[in-house]
Structure formats: C-alpha cells, structure tokens
Coordinates of C-alpha atoms in Angstrom, one line a residue:
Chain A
X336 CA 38.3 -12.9 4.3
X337 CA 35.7 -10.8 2.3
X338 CA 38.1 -7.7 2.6
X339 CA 41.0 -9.4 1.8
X340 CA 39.6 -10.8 -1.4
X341 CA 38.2 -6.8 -2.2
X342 CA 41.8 -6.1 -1.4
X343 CA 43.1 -8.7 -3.8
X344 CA 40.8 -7.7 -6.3
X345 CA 41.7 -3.6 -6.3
X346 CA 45.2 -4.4 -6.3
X347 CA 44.8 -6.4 -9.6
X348 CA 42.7 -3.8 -11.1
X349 CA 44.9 -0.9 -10.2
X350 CA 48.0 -3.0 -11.1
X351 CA 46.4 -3.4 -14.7
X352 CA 45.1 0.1 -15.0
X353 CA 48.0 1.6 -13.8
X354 CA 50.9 -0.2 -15.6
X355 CA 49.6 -0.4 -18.9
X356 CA 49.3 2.6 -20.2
X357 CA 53.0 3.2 -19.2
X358 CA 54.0 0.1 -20.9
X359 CA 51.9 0.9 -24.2
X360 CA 53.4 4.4 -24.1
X361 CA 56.8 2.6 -24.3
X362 CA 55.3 -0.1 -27.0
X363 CA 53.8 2.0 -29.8
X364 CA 55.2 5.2 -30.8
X365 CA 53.1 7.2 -33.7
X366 CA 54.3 9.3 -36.3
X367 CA 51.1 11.6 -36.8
X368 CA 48.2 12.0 -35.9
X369 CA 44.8 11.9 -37.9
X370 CA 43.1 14.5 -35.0
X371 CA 45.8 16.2 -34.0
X372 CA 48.0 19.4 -35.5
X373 CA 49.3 21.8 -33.5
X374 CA 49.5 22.4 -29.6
X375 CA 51.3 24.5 -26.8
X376 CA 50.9 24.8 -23.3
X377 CA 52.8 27.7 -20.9
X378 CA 52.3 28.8 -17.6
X379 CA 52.0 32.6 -17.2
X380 CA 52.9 34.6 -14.0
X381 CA 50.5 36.8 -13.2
X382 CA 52.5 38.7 -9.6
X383 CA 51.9 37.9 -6.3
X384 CA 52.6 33.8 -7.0
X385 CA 49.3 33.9 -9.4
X386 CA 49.7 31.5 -12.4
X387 CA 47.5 30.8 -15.5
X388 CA 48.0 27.9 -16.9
X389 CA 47.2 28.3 -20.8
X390 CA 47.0 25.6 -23.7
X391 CA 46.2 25.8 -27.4
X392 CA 45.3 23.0 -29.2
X393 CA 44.3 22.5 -33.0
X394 CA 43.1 19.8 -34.6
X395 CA 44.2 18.1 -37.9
X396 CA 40.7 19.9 -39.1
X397 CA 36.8 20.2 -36.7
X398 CA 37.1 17.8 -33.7
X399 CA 33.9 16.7 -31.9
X400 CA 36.3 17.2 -28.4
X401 CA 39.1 19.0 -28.4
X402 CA 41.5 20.2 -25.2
X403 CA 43.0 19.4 -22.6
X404 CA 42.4 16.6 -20.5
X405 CA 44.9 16.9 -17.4
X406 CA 47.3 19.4 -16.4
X407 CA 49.4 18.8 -13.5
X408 CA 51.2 21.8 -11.7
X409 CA 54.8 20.9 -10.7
X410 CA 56.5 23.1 -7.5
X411 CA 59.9 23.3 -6.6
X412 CA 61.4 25.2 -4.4
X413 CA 64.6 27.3 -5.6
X414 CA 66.6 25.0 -2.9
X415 CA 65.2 21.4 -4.3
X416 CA 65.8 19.3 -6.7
X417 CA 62.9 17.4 -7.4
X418 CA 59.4 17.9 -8.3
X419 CA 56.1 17.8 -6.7
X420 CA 52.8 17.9 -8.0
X421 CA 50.9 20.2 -6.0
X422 CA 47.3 20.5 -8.2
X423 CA 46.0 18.5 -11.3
X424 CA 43.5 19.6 -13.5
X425 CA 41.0 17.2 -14.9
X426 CA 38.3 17.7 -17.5
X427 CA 35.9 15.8 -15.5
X428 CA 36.2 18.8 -12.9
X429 CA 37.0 21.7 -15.3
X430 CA 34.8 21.1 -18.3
X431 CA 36.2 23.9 -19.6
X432 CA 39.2 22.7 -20.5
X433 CA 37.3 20.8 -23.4
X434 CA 35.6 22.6 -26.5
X435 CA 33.7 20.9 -28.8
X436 CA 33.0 20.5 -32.7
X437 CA 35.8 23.2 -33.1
X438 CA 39.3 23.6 -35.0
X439 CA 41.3 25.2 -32.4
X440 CA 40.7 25.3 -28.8
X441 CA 42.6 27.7 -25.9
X442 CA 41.8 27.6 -22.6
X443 CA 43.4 28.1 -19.4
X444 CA 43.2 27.1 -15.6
X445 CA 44.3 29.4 -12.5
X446 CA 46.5 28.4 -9.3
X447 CA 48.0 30.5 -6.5
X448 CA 51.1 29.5 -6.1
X449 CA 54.3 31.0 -3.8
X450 CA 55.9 33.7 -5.1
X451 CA 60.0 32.5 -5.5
X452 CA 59.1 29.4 -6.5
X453 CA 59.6 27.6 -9.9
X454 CA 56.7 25.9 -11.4
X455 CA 56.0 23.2 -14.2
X456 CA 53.0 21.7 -15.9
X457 CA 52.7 18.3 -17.4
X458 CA 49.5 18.8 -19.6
X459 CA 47.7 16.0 -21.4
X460 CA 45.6 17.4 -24.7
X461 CA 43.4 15.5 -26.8
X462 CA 41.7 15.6 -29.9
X463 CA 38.9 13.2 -31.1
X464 CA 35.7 12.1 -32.9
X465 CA 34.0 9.5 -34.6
X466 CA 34.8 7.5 -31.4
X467 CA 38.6 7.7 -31.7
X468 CA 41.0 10.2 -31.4
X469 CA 44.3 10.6 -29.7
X470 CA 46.6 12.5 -26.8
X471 CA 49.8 13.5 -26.3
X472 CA 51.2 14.4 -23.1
X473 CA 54.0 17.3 -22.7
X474 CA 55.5 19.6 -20.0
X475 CA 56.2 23.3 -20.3
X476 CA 58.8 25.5 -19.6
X477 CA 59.7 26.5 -16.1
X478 CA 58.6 29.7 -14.8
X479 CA 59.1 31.3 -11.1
X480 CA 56.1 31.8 -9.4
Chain B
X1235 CA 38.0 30.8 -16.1
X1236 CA 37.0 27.0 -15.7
X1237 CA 35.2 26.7 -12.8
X1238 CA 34.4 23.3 -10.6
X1239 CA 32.1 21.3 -12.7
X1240 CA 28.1 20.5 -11.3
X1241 CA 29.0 16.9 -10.1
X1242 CA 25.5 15.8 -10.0
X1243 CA 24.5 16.2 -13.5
X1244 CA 25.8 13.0 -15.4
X1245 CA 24.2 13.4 -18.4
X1246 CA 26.8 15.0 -20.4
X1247 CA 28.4 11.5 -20.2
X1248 CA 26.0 10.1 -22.6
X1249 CA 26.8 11.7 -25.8
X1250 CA 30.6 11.2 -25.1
X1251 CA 32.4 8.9 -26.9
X1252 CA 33.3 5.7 -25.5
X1253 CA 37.2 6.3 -26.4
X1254 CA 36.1 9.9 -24.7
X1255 CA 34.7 8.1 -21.4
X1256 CA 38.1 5.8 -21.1
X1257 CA 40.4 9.1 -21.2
X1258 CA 38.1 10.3 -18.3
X1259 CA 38.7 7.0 -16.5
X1260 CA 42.5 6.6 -17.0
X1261 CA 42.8 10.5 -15.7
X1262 CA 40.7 9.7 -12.6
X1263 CA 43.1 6.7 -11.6
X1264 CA 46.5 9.4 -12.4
X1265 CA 44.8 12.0 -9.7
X1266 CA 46.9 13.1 -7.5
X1267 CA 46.9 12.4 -3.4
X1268 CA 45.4 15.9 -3.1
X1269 CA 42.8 15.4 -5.3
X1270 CA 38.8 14.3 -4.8
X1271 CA 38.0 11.5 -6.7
X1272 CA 34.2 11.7 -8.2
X1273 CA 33.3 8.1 -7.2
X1274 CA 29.8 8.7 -8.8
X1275 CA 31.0 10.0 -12.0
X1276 CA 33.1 7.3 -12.4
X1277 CA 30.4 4.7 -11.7
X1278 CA 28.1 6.4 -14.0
X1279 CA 31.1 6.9 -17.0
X1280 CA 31.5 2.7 -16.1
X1281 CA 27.9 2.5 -16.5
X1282 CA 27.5 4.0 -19.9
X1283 CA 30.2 2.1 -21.3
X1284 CA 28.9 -1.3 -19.7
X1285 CA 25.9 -0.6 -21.5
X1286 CA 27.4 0.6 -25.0
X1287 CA 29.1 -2.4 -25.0
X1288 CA 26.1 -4.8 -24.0
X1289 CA 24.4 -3.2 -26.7
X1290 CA 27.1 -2.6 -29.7
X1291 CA 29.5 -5.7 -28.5
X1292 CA 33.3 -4.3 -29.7
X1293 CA 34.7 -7.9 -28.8
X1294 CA 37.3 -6.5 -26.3
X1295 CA 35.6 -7.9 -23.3
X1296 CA 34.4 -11.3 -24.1
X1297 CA 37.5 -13.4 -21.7
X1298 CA 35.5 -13.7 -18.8
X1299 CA 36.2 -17.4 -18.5
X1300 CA 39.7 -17.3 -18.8
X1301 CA 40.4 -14.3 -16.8
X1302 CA 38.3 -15.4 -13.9
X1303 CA 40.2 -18.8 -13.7
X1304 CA 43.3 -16.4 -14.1
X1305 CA 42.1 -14.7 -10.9
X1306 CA 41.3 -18.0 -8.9
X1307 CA 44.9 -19.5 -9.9
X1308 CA 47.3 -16.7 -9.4
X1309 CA 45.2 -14.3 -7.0
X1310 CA 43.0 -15.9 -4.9
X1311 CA 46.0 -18.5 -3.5
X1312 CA 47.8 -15.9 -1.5
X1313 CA 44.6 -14.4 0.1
X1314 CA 45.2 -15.7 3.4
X1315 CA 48.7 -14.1 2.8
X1316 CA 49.1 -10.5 5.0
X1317 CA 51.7 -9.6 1.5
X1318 CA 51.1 -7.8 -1.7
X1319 CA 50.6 -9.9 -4.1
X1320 CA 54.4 -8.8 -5.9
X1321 CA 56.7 -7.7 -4.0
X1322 CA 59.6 -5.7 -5.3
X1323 CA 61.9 -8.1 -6.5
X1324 CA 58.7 -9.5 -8.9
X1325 CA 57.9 -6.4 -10.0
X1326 CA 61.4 -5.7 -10.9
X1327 CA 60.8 -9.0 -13.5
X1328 CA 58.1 -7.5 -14.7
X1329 CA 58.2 -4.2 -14.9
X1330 CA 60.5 -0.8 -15.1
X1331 CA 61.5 1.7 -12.4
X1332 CA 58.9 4.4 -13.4
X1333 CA 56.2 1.4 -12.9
X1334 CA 58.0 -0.2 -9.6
X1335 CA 57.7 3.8 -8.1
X1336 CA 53.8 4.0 -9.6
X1337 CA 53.1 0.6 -7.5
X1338 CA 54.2 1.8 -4.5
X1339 CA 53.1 5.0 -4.9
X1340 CA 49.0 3.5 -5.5
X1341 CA 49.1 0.4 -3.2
X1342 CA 51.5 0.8 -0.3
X1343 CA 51.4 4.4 0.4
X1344 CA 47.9 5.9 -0.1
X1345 CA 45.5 3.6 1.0
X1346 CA 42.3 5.9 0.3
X1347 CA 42.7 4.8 -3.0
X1348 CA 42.2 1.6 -2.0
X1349 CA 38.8 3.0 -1.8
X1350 CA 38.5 4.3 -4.9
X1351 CA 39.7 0.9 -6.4
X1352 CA 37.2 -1.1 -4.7
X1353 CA 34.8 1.3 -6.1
X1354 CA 36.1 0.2 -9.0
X1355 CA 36.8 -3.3 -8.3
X1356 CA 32.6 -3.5 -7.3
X1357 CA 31.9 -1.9 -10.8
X1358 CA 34.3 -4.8 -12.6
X1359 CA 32.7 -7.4 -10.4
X1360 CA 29.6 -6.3 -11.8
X1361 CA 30.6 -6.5 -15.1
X1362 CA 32.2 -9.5 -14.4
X1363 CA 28.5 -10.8 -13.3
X1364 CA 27.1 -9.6 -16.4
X1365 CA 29.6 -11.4 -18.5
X1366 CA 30.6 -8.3 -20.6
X1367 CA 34.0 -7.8 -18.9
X1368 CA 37.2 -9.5 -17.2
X1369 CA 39.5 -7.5 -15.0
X1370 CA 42.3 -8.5 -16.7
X1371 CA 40.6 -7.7 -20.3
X1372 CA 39.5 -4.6 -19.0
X1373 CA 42.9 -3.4 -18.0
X1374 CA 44.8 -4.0 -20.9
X1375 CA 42.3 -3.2 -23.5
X1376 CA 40.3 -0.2 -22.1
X1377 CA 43.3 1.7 -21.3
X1378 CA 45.2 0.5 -25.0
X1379 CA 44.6 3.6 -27.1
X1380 CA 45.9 6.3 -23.9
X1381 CA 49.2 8.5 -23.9
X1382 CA 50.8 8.2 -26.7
X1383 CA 54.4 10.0 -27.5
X1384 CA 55.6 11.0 -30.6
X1385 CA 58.6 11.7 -32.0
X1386 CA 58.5 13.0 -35.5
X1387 CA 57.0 16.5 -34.3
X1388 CA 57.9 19.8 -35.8
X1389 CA 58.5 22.9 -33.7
X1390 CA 59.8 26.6 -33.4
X1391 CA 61.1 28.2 -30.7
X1392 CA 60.8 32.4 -30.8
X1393 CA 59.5 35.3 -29.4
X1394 CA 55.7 38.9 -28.0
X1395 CA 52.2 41.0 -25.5
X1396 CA 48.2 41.5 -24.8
X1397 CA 47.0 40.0 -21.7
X1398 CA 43.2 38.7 -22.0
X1399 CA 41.5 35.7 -22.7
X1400 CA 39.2 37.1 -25.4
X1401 CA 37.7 35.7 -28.9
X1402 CA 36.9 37.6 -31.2
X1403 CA 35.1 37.2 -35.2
X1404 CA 36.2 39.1 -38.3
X1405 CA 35.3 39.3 -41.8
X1406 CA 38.8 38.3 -43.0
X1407 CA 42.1 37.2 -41.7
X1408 CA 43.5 40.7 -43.6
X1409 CA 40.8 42.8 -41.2
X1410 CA 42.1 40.7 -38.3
X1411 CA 45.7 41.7 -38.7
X1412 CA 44.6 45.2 -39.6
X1413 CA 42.8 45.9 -36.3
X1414 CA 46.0 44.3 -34.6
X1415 CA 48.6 47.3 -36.3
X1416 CA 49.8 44.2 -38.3
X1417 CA 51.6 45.7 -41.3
X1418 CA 53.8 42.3 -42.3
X1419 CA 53.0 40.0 -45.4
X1420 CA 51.3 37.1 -43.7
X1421 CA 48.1 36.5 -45.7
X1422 CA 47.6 33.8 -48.8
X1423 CA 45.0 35.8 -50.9
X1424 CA 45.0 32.4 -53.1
X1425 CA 43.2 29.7 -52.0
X1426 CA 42.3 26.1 -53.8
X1427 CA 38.7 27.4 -55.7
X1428 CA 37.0 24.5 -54.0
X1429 CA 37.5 26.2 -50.7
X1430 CA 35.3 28.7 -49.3
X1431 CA 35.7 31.0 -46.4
X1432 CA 34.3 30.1 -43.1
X1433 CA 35.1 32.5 -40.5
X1434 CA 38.3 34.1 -38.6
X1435 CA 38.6 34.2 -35.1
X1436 CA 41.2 36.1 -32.7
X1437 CA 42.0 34.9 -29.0
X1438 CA 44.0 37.0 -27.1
X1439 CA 46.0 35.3 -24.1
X1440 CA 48.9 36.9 -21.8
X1441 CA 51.6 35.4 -24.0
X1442 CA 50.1 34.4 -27.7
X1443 CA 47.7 36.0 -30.0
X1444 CA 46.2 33.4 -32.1
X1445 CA 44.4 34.9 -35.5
X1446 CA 43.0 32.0 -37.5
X1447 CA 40.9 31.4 -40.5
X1448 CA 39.2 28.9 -41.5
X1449 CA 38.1 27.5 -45.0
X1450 CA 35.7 24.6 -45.7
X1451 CA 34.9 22.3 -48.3
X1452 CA 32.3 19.8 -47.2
X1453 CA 34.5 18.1 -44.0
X1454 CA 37.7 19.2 -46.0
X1455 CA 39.1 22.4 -44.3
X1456 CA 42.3 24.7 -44.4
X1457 CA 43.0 26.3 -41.5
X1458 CA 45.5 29.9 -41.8
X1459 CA 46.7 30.3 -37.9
X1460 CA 49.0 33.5 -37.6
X1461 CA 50.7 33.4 -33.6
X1462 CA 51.9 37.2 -32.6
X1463 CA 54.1 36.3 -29.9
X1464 CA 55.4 38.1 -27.1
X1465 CA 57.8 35.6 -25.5
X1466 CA 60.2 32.8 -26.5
X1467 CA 57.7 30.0 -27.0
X1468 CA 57.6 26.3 -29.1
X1469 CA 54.2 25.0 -30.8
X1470 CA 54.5 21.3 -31.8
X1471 CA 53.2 20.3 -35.1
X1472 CA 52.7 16.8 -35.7
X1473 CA 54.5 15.6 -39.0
X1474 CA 54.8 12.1 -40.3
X1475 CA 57.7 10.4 -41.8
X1476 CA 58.1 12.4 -45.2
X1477 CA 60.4 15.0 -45.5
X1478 CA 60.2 18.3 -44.6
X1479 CA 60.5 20.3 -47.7
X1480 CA 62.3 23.9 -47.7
X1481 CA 60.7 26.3 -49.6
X1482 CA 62.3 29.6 -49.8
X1483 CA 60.7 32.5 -51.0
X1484 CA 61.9 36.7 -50.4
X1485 CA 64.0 35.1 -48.1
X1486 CA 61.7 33.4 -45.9
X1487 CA 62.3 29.7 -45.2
X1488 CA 58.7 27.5 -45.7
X1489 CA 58.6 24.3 -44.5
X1490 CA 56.2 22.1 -46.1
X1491 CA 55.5 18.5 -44.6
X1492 CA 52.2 16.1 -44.2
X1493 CA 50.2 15.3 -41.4
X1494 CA 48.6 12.2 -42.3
X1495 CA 46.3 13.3 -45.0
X1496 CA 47.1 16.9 -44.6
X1497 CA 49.4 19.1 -45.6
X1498 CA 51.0 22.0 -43.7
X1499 CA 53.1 25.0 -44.5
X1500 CA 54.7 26.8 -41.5
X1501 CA 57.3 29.7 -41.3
X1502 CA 58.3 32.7 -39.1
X1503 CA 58.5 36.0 -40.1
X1504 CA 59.8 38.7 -37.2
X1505 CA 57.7 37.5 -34.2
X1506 CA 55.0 36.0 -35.8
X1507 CA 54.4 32.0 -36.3
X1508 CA 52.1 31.0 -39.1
X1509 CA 51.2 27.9 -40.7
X1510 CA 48.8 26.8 -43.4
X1511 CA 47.0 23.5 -42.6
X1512 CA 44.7 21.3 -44.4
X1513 CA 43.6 18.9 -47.6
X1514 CA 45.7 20.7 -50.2
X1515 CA 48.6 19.7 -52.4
X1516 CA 52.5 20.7 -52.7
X1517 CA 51.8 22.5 -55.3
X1518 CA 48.6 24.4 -54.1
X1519 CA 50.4 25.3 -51.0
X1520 CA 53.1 26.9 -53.1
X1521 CA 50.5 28.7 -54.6
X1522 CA 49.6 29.7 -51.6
X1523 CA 52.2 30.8 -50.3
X1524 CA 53.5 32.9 -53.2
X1525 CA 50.0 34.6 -53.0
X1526 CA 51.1 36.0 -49.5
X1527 CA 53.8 38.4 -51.2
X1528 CA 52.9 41.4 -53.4
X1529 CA 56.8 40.9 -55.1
X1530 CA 58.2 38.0 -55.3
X1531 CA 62.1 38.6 -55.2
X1532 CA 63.6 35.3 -55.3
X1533 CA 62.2 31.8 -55.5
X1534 CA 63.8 28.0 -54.8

C-alpha cells in the first residue's frame, strides 16, 4: 500500500514535470529576447573519433549566468536511421559550461566517440539575471566522428 | 576543459537565482538513462527554493488545498489498481506523440527513475506538509518559464582556422585584428560619445575566432563581435518583429533590426561575421557603420 501510493505520487510528479514544459514550448512562442543575442553551437572532430563540443553565447548586454545548460550528444551509425543520445551534458556536472556576470561566453565539452560515425548535439543555452532570464534549445550540424 | 563538478559542495546553489535553480531541476528530470542523477543536489536546489519561497512568498504555490483534494479524487482511487494511472489511449486525449513517447520512456521503461521521482515526490510531500507547495502547482508553474523556441531569429550561414581554446585582452578591437594579419575594414572608429571603452577580448576555438569589444555606459553597453571563420557555420541572432532594414554601403549589405531594446547591425565581409549590438539608435548605428570605411563609395 505505502509503495503503491509513492508510486502514484512519482508518477503524477514526473507526469507534470515532464509534460509541461513540452506543452508550454508549443503554447508561447517569443519573438526576442531581453537576455539573449547571439548563440552557436558545433561539434568539432578532433581524429581518432575525438569530439569537442563548442558553444558561444552572447547576451543582449552583461548576464549574471550565461551558457549552456545541457548538451546532448546524438550517434548514429552510417547504416541507421535514427538517433541516440549517447551522453548529456549538464551544468550541474560541468560548471563550466556557465560563466558569470559576462557578455559573451564560449565554452566547450569533450567525448570520445567512434570514428565513422555521425554525430549531433541538441544544446540548451541560457542567459539570465535579475531572477529571470530565458533558453533556447537548438541542434547542430552533423559531423562524422 | 569542464571537468566533473565537486558534488559535495552545495553552496554555490545559494546565490543562484531561483529561475536559475528551476533550469537545473527541469535538466536533471531530461538526463538521459546513462546518466547519474545528483539526488543530493537536487534536494538541496529544492531546499533553497522551499525556503526562498517561505521567506519571499511569489504566490505560485499557495493551492495546497485544492490540489491535495485533486490528488485524493483522481489518484488515490486506482491505488489498489496494478495499472498506470493513463494508459495510452488517455494519454492520447490528452496529450501529443512526442509526450505519449516521453511517458513511456520515464514511467514504463526505466524504473530507476522511479527512484529519482520518489526522491522527488518525498521532497514535494514535504512541501506539501509545510503548505508552501502542491504537486500539481509545482508542476505546472515551476517548470512555466523553460524551453522556449523562437522563430523570428536572424542568421548567416558562411565560411575559416586556429585550433585552441584561448582568451585573450587587447587595448583595442583595431590591435586585435592587427595581431590576427587582419587587413579588412571591420572596425566603427565612431561610437555614441556617451560610450566608453571597456575592454576587447579574443577566444580562439577549432572553428571560430571571436574578437569582441565592449563599450559601457552605466548598464548600457555596445558590444563589436568580429567572427573569423574557418568553416560554413550559422549564428542565430534574436530579432523581434520589426523589419530588418538593408543598409548598403561600398557594396556591403547591413542589416539593421532590434532586439527588444537593442539594436543590432550585422553583415559579412569575405569570411568574417560581425555585428554591432547594443542601446543605440538607427541613426547612430549608421554612424557607425560608415565610420568603419575610410571611403565611402556608395551609400542607400
């Protein structure tokens, strides 16, 4: 009974948190943004199946927190036709993919990939401060591993 | 290189923003199977917005009544039921494909995060104890303000070479390009007389050289960012619903749009993107950009 009712009780959290930011992506639609500029994510092949994953973000003038705040690294194999994450990056494990009280931030994030293979990154920046800010989420060009 | 982050120290949580602390949260729930999830950190990040919002009350969680009745009448009648509490054919009512594949994904398939979420679901019952927050208030109004798309963006598409991860400082954006064999007209030597030069930074990356300078009046700034690139490659620049404006100068196309409350200049000349942002007017940025050109040969 009591883990049933815990079950009950994640399920209707992860059913709210999961849903709705989908649905408000879908709802509201913003013309421009009051924190953020400019911004541009690729994924550079370093040899061997090495990838650097860079992103540049600049903010519509100083930000308190400016970045990135999740990268997830797409595979496919040159046979397939879908997609698989294979590695996301969060701030809350790679702090540096946040600066601070700056302008214009570029960072970058390493994985070793598989030579042959083609590879993707869905990257999430941010810019904010004053206790508001907003993100925009993106992918980059395809590159072969 | 980032590096893995010291999971024990928490503190740096405290002087993040509250809207800050929810990004964090909404990316934790989006990890991937593969990934770790920092139960701690999330129970601290819940903490510190528990008790912002004890303190500083923002109104968004105040339901508790109604949501917990919510609970009792739709929820807690199928407990004894070994079901989800949708199954597909409800979800289909309620939701799209991308959320129908999201649901399965999180609550049939990978039950560890059914560990994480009651984690979670502790951390909202405590809450819910406190009377600061209701799960379903919580849901919809924490996680408002995340991922939003745009679609009046303006971008380039072109082509570069260096191949570090290095800042620099320089005296001026000129000295900048000058170190960097950069011989093209890319500089405004004009700038709005309230402005006054800051700084000018270079980062070097495998594909992009970014050169910027930046120039401050009290929190007003303009920001001159020249790209050397080495590859075909697109920035986005967030616009808003005003026209773009051409303007055409020794051949070179200008577009000049606004941002809000900024204005922004961008072009390309050979492989470089540049662009001209800040708290300036049409006509200053013309000024501005006719400043870049020793001769001006034709005008529009």
């Amino acid at each position: 009974m009591k883990s049933k009712t815990i079950g009950i009780i994640v399920m209707t959290l992860i059913l709210t948190i999961g849903y709705t930011p989908i649905t408000n992506a879908m709802d509201y639609e913003p013309y421009a943004s009051e924190y953020l500029d400019r911004y541009y994510a690729y994924i550079y092949p370093e040899g061997n199946g090495e990838l650097s994953i860079w992103f540049e973000v600049q903010g519509a003038g100083t930000m308190e927190e400016i970045g990135a705040l999740s990268i997830r690294l797409q595979e496919r194999a040159s046979s397939s036709s879908s997609w698989t994450t294979i590695k996301t990056y969060s701030y809350r494990n790679y702090p540096d993919m946040l600066g601070y009280n700056d302008n214009l931030y570029i960072s970058s994030v390493d994985y070793s990939g598989k030579e042959g293979y083609q590879y993707r990154a869905d990257v999430t920046i941010w810019a904010g401060k004053d206790g508001d800010g907003d993100s925009r989420t993106f992918i980059t060009d395809v590159i072969i591993g | 290189m980032p590096s893995e982050n010291n999971h024990c120290n928490y503190s740096i949580y405290d002087n993040m923003s509250t809207k800050m602390l929810e990004e964090i949260l909404r990316a934790d729930s989006q990890l991937s199977d593969c990934e770790e999830a920092d139960t701690d950190a999330i129970l601290y990040i819940m903490g510190v917005i528990a008790s912002r919002e004890e303190e500083y009350s923002t109104g968004r969680f105040t339901d508790i009544n109604t949501a917990w009745q919510s609970f009792n009448e739709h929820y807690m009648p199928y407990i004894e039921n070994n079901k989800s509490l949708y199954d597909d054919e409800d979800i289909k009512k309620r939701t799209n494909t991308r959320q129908i594949s999201f649901f399965k994904f999180s609550l049939l398939r990978k039950m560890h995060r059914l560990t994480r979420g009651a984690c979670i679901a502790a951390i909202i019952t405590i809450f819910l104890l406190t009377g600061t927050v209701t799960a379903k208030a919580f849901g919809f109004d924490l996680w408002s303000t995340v991922a939003k798309w745009t679609r009046d963006t303006f971008g380039f598409s072109h082509t570069e070479t260096q191949k570090t991860d290095s800042a620099s400082e320089y005296d001026s954006l000129q000295e900048a390009l000058n170190y960097y064999g950069i011989k093209e007209e890319l500089v405004p030597t004009w700038f709005p007389e309230r402005y006054s030069f800051r700084g000018t930074t270079v980062t070097e990356t495998p594909m992009r050289t970014t050169i910027y300078s930046t120039y401050q009046n009290n929190d007003a700034e303009i920001l001159v960012t020249i790209i050397s690139l080495t590859e075909p490659s697109t920035s986005i620049y967030e616009k808003d619903e005003s026209n773009v404006i051409v303007y055409t100068l020794n051949g070179l196309e200008h577009y000049l749009m606004t941002n809000m409350r900024q204005t922004k200049v961008v072009w390309i000349t050979e492989n470089y993107e540049c662009s001209i942002t800040g708290v300036f007017s049409f006509d200053e940025a013309k000024t501005m950009i006719n400043s870049i050109y020793k001769e001006v040969k034709n005008e529009k």
